[in-house]
Coordinates of C-alpha atoms and ligand atoms in Angstrom, one line a residue:
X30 CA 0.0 0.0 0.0
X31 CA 1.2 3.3 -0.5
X32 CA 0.1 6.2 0.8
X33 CA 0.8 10.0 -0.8
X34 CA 3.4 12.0 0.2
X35 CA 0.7 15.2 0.3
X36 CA -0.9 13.1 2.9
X37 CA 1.6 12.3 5.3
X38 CA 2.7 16.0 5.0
X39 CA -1.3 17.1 6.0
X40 CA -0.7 14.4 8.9
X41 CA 2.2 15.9 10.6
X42 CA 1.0 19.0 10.0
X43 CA -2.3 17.9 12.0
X44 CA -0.1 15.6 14.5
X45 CA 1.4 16.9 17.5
X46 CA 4.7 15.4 18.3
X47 CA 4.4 16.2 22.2
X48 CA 0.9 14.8 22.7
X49 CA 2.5 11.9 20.5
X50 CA 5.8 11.2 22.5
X51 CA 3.7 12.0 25.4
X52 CA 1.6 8.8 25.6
X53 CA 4.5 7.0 26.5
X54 CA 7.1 9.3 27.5
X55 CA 6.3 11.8 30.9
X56 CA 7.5 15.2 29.7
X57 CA 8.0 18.3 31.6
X58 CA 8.2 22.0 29.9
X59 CA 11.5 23.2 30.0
X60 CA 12.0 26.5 28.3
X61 CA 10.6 26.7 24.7
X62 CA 11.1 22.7 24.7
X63 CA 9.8 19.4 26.5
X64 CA 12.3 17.5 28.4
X65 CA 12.3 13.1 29.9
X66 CA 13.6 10.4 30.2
X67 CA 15.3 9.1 26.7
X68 CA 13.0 6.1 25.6
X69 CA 15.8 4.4 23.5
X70 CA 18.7 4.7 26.2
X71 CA 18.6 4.0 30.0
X72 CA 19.3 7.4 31.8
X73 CA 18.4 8.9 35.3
X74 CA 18.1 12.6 34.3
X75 CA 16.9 14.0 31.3
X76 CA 18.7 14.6 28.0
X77 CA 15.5 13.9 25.9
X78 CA 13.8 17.0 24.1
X79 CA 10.8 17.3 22.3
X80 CA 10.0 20.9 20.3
X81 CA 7.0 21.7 19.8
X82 CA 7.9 24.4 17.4
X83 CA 9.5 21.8 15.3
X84 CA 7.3 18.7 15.9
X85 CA 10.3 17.1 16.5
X86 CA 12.3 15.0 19.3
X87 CA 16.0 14.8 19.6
X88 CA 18.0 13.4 22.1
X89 CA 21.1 14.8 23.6
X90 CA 22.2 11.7 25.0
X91 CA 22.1 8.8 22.3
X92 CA 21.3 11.3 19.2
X93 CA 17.9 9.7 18.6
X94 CA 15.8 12.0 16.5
X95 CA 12.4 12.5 14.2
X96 CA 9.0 13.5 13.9
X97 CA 5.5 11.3 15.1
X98 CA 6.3 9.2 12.7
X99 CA 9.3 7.9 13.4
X100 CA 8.6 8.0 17.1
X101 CA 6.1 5.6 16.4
X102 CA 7.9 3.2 14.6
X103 CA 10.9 3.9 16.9
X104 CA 9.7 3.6 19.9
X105 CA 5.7 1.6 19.7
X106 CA 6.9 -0.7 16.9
X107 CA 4.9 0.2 14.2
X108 CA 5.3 -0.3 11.1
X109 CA 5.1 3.0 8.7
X110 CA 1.9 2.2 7.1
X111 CA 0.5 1.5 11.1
X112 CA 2.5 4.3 12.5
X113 CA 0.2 6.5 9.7
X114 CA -3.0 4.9 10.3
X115 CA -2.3 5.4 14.0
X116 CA -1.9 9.3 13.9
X117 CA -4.5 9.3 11.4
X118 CA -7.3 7.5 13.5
X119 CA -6.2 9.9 16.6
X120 CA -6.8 12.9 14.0
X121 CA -9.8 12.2 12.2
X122 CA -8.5 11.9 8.8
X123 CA -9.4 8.9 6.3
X124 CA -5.5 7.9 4.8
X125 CA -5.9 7.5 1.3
X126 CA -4.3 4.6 -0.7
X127 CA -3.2 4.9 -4.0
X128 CA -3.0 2.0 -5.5
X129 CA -6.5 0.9 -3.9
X130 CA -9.9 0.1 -5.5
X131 CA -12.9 1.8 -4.0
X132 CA -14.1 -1.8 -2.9
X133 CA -10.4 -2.7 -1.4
X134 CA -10.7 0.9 0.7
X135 CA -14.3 0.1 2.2
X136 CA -13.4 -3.2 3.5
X137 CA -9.8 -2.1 4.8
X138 CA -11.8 0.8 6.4
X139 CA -14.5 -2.2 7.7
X140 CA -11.9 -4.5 8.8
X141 CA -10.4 -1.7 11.2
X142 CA -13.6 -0.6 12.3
X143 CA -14.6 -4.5 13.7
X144 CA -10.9 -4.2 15.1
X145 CA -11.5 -1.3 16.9
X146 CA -15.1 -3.3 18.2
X147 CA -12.8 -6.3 19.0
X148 CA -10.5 -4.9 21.1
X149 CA -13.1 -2.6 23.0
X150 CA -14.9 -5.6 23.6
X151 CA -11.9 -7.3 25.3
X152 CA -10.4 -4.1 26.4
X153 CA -13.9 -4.4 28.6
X154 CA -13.9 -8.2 30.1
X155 CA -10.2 -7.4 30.8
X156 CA -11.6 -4.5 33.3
X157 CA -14.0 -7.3 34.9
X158 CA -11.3 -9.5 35.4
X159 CA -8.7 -7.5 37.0
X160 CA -11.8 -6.0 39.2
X161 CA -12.8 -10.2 39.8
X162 CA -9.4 -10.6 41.0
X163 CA -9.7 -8.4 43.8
X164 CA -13.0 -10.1 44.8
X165 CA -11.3 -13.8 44.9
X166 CA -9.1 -14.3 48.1
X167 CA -8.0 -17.9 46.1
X168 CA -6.8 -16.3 42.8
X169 CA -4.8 -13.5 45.1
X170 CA -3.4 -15.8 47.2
X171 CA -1.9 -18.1 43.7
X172 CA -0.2 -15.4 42.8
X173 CA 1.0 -14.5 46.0
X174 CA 2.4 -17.9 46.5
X175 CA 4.4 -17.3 43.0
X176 CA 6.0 -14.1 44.4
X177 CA 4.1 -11.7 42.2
X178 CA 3.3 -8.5 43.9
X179 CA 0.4 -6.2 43.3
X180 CA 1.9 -3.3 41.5
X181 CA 3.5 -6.2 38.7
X182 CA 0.1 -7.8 38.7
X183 CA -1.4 -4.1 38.0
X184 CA 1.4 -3.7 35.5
X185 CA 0.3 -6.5 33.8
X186 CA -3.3 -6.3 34.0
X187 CA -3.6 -9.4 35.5
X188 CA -7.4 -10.7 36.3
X189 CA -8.9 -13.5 37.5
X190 CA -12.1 -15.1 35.8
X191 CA -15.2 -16.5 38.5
X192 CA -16.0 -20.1 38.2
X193 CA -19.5 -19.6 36.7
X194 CA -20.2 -21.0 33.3
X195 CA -22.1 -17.3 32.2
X196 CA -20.0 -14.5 34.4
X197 CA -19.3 -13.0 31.2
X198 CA -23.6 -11.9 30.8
X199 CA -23.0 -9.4 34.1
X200 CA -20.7 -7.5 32.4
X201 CA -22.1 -7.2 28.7
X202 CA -25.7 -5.6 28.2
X203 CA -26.4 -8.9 25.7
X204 CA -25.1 -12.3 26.3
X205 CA -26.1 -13.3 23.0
X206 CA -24.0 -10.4 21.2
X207 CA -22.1 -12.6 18.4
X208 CA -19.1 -9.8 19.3
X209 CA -18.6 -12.4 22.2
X210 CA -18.0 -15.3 20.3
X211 CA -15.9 -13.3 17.7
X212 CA -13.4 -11.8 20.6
X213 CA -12.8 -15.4 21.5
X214 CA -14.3 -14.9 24.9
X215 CA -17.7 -17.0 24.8
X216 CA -17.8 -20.6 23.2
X217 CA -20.8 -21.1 20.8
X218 CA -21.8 -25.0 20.5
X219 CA -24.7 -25.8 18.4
X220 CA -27.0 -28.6 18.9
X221 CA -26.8 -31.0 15.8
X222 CA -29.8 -32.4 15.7
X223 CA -32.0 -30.1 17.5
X224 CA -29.9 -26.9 16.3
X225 CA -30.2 -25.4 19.4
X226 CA -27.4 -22.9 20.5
X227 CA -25.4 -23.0 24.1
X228 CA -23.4 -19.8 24.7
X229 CA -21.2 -20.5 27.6
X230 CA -17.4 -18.6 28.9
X231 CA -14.2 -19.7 27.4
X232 CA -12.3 -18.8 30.5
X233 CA -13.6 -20.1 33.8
X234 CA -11.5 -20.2 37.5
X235 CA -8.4 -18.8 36.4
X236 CA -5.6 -16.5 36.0
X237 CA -5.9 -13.8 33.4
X238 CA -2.9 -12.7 31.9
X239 CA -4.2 -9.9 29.0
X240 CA -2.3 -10.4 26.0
X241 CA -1.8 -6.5 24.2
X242 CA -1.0 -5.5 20.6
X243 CA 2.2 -3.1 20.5
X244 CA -0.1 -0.2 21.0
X245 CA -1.6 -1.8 24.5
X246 CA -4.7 -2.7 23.1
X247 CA -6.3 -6.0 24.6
X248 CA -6.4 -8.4 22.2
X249 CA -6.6 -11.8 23.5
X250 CA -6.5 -13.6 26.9
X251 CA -4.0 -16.8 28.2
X252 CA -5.4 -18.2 31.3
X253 CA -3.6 -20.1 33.7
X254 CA -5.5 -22.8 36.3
X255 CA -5.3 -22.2 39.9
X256 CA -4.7 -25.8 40.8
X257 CA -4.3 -29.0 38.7
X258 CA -6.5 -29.1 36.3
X259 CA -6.3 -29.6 32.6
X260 CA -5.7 -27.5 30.1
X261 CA -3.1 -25.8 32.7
X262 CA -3.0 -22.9 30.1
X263 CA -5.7 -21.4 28.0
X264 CA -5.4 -19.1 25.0
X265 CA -7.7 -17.0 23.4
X266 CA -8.6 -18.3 20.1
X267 CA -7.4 -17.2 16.5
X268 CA -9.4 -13.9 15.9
X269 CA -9.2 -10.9 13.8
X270 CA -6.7 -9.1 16.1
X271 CA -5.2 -12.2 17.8
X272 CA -2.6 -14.1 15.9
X273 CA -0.5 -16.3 18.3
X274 CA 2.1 -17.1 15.2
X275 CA 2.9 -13.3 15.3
X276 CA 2.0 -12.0 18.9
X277 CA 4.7 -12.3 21.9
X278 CA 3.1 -12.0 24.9
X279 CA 5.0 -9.1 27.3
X280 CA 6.3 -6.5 24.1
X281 CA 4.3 -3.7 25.5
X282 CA 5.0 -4.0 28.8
X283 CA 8.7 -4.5 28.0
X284 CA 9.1 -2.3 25.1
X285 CA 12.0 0.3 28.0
X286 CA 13.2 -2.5 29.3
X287 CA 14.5 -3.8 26.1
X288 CA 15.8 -0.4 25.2
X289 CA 17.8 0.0 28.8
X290 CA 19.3 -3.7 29.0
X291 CA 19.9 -3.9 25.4
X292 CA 18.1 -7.8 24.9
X293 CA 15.4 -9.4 24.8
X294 CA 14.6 -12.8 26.7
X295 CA 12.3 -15.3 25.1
X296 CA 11.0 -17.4 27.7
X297 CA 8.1 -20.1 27.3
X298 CA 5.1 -18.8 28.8
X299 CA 3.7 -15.9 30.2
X300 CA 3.9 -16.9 34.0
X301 CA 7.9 -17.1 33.0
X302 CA 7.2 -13.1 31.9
X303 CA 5.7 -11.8 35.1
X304 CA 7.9 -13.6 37.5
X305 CA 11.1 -12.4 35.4
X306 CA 9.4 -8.4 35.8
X307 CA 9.0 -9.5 39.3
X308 CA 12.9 -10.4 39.8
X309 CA 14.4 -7.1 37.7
X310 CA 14.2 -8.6 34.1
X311 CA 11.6 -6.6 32.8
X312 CA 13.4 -7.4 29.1
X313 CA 11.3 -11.0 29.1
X314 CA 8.5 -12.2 26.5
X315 CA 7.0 -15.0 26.0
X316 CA 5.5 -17.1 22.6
X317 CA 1.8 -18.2 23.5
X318 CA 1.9 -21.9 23.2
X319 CA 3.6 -21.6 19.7
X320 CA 7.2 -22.0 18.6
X321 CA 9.0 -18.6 17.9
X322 CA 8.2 -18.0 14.5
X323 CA 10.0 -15.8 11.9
X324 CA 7.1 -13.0 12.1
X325 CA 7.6 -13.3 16.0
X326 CA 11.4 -12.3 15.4
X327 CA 10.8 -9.5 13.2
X328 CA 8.6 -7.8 15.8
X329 CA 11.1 -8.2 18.4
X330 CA 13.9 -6.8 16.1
X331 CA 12.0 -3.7 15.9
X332 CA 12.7 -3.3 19.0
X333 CA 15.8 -4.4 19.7
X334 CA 19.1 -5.7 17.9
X335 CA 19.9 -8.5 20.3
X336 CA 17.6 -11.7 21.3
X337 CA 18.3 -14.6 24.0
X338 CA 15.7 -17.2 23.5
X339 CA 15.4 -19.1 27.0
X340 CA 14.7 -22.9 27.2
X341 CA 14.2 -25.2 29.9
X342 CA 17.5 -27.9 29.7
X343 CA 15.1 -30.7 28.9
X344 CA 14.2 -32.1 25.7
X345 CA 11.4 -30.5 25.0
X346 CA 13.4 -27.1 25.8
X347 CA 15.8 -28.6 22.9
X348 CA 13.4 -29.4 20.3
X349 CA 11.7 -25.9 20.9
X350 CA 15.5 -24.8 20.2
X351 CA 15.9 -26.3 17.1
X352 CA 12.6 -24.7 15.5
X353 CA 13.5 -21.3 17.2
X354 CA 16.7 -21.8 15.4
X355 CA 15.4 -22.1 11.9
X356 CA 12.7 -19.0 12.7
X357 CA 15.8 -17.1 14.1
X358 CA 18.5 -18.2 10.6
X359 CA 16.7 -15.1 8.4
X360 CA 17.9 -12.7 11.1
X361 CA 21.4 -13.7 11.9
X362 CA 23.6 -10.8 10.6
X363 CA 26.3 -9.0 12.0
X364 CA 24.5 -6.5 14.1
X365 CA 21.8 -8.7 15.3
X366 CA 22.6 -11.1 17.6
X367 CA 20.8 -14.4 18.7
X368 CA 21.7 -16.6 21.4
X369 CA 20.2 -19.7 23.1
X370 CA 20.0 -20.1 27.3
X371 CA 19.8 -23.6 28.3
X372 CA 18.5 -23.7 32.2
X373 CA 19.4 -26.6 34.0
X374 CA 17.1 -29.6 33.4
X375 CA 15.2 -28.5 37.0
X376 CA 14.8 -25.6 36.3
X377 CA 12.4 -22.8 34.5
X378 CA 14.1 -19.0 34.7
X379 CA 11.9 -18.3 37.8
X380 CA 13.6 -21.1 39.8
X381 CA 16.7 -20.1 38.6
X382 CA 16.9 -16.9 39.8
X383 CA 15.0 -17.6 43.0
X384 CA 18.0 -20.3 43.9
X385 CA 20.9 -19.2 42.5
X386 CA 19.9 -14.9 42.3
X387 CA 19.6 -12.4 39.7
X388 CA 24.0 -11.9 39.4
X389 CA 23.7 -15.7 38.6
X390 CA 21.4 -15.6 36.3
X391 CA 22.6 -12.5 34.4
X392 CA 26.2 -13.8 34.2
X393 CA 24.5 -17.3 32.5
X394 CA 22.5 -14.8 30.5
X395 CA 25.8 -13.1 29.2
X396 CA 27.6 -17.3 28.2
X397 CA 24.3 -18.0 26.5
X398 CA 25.4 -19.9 23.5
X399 CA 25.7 -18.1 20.4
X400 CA 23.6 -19.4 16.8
X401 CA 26.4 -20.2 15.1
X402 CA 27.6 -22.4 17.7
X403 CA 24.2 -23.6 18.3
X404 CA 24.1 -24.2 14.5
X405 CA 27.0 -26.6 14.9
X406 CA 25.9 -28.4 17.8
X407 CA 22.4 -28.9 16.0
X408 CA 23.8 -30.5 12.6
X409 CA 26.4 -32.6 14.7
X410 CA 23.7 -34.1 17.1
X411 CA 24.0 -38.1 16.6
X412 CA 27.1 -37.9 14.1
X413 CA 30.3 -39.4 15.3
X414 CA 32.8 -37.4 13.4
X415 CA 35.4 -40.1 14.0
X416 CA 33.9 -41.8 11.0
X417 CA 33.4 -41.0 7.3
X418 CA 29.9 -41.6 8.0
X419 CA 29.3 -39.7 10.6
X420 CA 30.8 -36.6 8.8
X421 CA 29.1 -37.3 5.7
X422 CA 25.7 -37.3 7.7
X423 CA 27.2 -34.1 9.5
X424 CA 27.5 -32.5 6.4
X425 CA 23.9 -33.3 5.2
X426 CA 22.2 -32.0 8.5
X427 CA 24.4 -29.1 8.2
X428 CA 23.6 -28.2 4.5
X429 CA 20.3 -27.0 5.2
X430 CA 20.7 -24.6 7.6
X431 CA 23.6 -22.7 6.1
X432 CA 21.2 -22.3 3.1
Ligands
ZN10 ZN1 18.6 8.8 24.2

């Protein structure tokens, strides 16, 4: 899609930088200028300046600079065309695409407009949730009992859903709305024979841990049991703004955190996430029940230029390896860099870091093992290189991945 130039100049005319930078940086006026914290370097006073005069931000730190734009992209993860449909949604304007038919542009324009419904709807049983949580001594006490605090459960959103099979009908006007099924939240089963319809909630006794877009929208649910049962973790279901093969669980609430420790951590799972926040790694995301795919990594390298993916030492934790390897292959140039942390069979990174403390498991962080040695190890698996065979069937595994 392109979009004209004429536009984008109408845009950050309309835009204002400030309000812009604002949403996710504090500023304070300073002279003719607004001054904070640099978003894209760790500092404690400062050196970040936003003019209003110019719509632009500079920083006198790390030499950042742009417009509204490029803050978005910078700094939210946004692609260009999102970055302008972003501004252009806050500003009332209609972005005009070029190169589309009248037909394409009124179902783009429908599409985002049952987005936008989407992600109110959730946006609205995550509120109940978090609200619920308060109201259920049992759900409080879980997470106490995994050493999460309340100011990283509020940081997180976190929410607990009631055991009823319909909580979901006290806090929509109509149980029935087919928005319910669509956001994933309420399971429709129709009757075969009879074709009668049961409507009944997805999520039931547990956890709530809201999954958000780069912009913080809600757009999807994983939900953990409080005790044994099975499934131990459920996700929201594939839905028009929830993709689990391209969302990582924790971006938006690590998006500083990657910028000040210069990594990211994949881990497994979003308990993994909180409990890292909890210990000082605030850097951590997760996958959501998924391998790390290639569109995962190319959201993360928006973000940052450096990616540890985290396994447990079993072999599961190896065989998720070798697929995160093959997603991670496309990436591997000289300023990115991917590395794989193999925990000790016991352990998950919570454990770790509980047993051994956060120096530890920084230090193990820092000898994670790097792709191209992880690349080696992968193609040698089950070859002995004493004989011809084994370095003939060396060379075969190793063929494909250096293609
Ligand atoms: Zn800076």
């Amino acid at each position: 899609m392109s979009i004209p130039q004429t536009f984008i100049q109408e845009l950050l005319a309309r835009a204002d930088v400030v309000e812009i930078v604002g949403r996710y940086v504090q500023l304070k006026k300073g002279g003719a200028n607004f001054m904070g914290l640099c978003p894209f370097h760790g500092e404690k006073s400062p050196s970040f300046s936003v003019s209003p005069s110019k719509q632009f931000y500079h920083c006198f730190g790390c030499g950042k600079n742009g417009d509204a734009i490029s803050f978005l992209m910078e700094h939210a993860g946004m692609t260009f065309v999102e970055a302008v449909q972003d501004l252009a949604q806050q500003y009332g304007l209609q972005v005009p695409e070029d190169d589309a038919s009248p037909q394409d542009r009124a179902r783009a324009l429908e599409q985002r407009q049952k987005q936008t419904t989407l992600t109110d709807v959730l946006e609205r049983a995550s509120d109940a949730y978090r609200k619920q949580l308060k109201e259920s001594p049992r759900a409080v006490d879980y997470l106490k009992g995994r050493g999460v605090s309340g100011e990283i459960a509020k940081q997180f959103g976190l929410g607990y859903a009631p055991e009823g099979w319909r909580s979901l009908a006290s806090v929509f006007p109509s149980y029935d709305d087919p928005l319910l099924v669509e956001s994933g939240l309420v399971i429709l089963n129709v009757d075969e024979t009879s074709g009668e319809e049961k409507r009944y909630d997805r999520f039931r006794d547990r956890v709530m841990f809201p999954i958000r877009n780069v912009k913080g929208e809600c757009i999807g649910f994983g939900g953990r049991v409080l005790g044994d049962d099975k499934p131990k973790y459920l996700n929201s279901p594939e839905t028009p703004v929830f993709s689990k093969g391209r969302e990582l669980y924790g971006l938006f609430e690590a998006r500083n955190a990657l910028h000040e420790q210069g990594y990211a951590l994949v881990t497994e799972g979003y308990m993994d996430v909180v409990a890292l926040a909890q210990l000082g790694f605030s850097n951590a995301v997760a996958t959501l029940g998924t391998a790390c795919t290639a569109e995962h990594l190319h959201k993360l390298f928006r973000f940052t230029d450096a990616v540890v993916f985290s396994f447990d030492g079993d072999s599961a934790g190896r065989r998720a390896a070798r697929k995160a390897l093959d997603g991670a292959l496309p990436f591997a140039t000289d300023v990115r860099s991917v590395k794989f942390l193999f925990l000790p069979p016991e352990h998950d990174p919570d454990s770790f870091i509980r047993e051994f403390g956060k120096e530890a498991f920084a230090r193990y962080v820092s000898e994670a093992v790097p792709l191209s040695r992880f690349l080696i190890d992968a193609a040698r698996e089950g070859c002995d290189l004493n004989t011809a065979e084994g370095r003939a069937h060396f060379a075969s595994n190793a063929k494909p991945l250096w293609l």
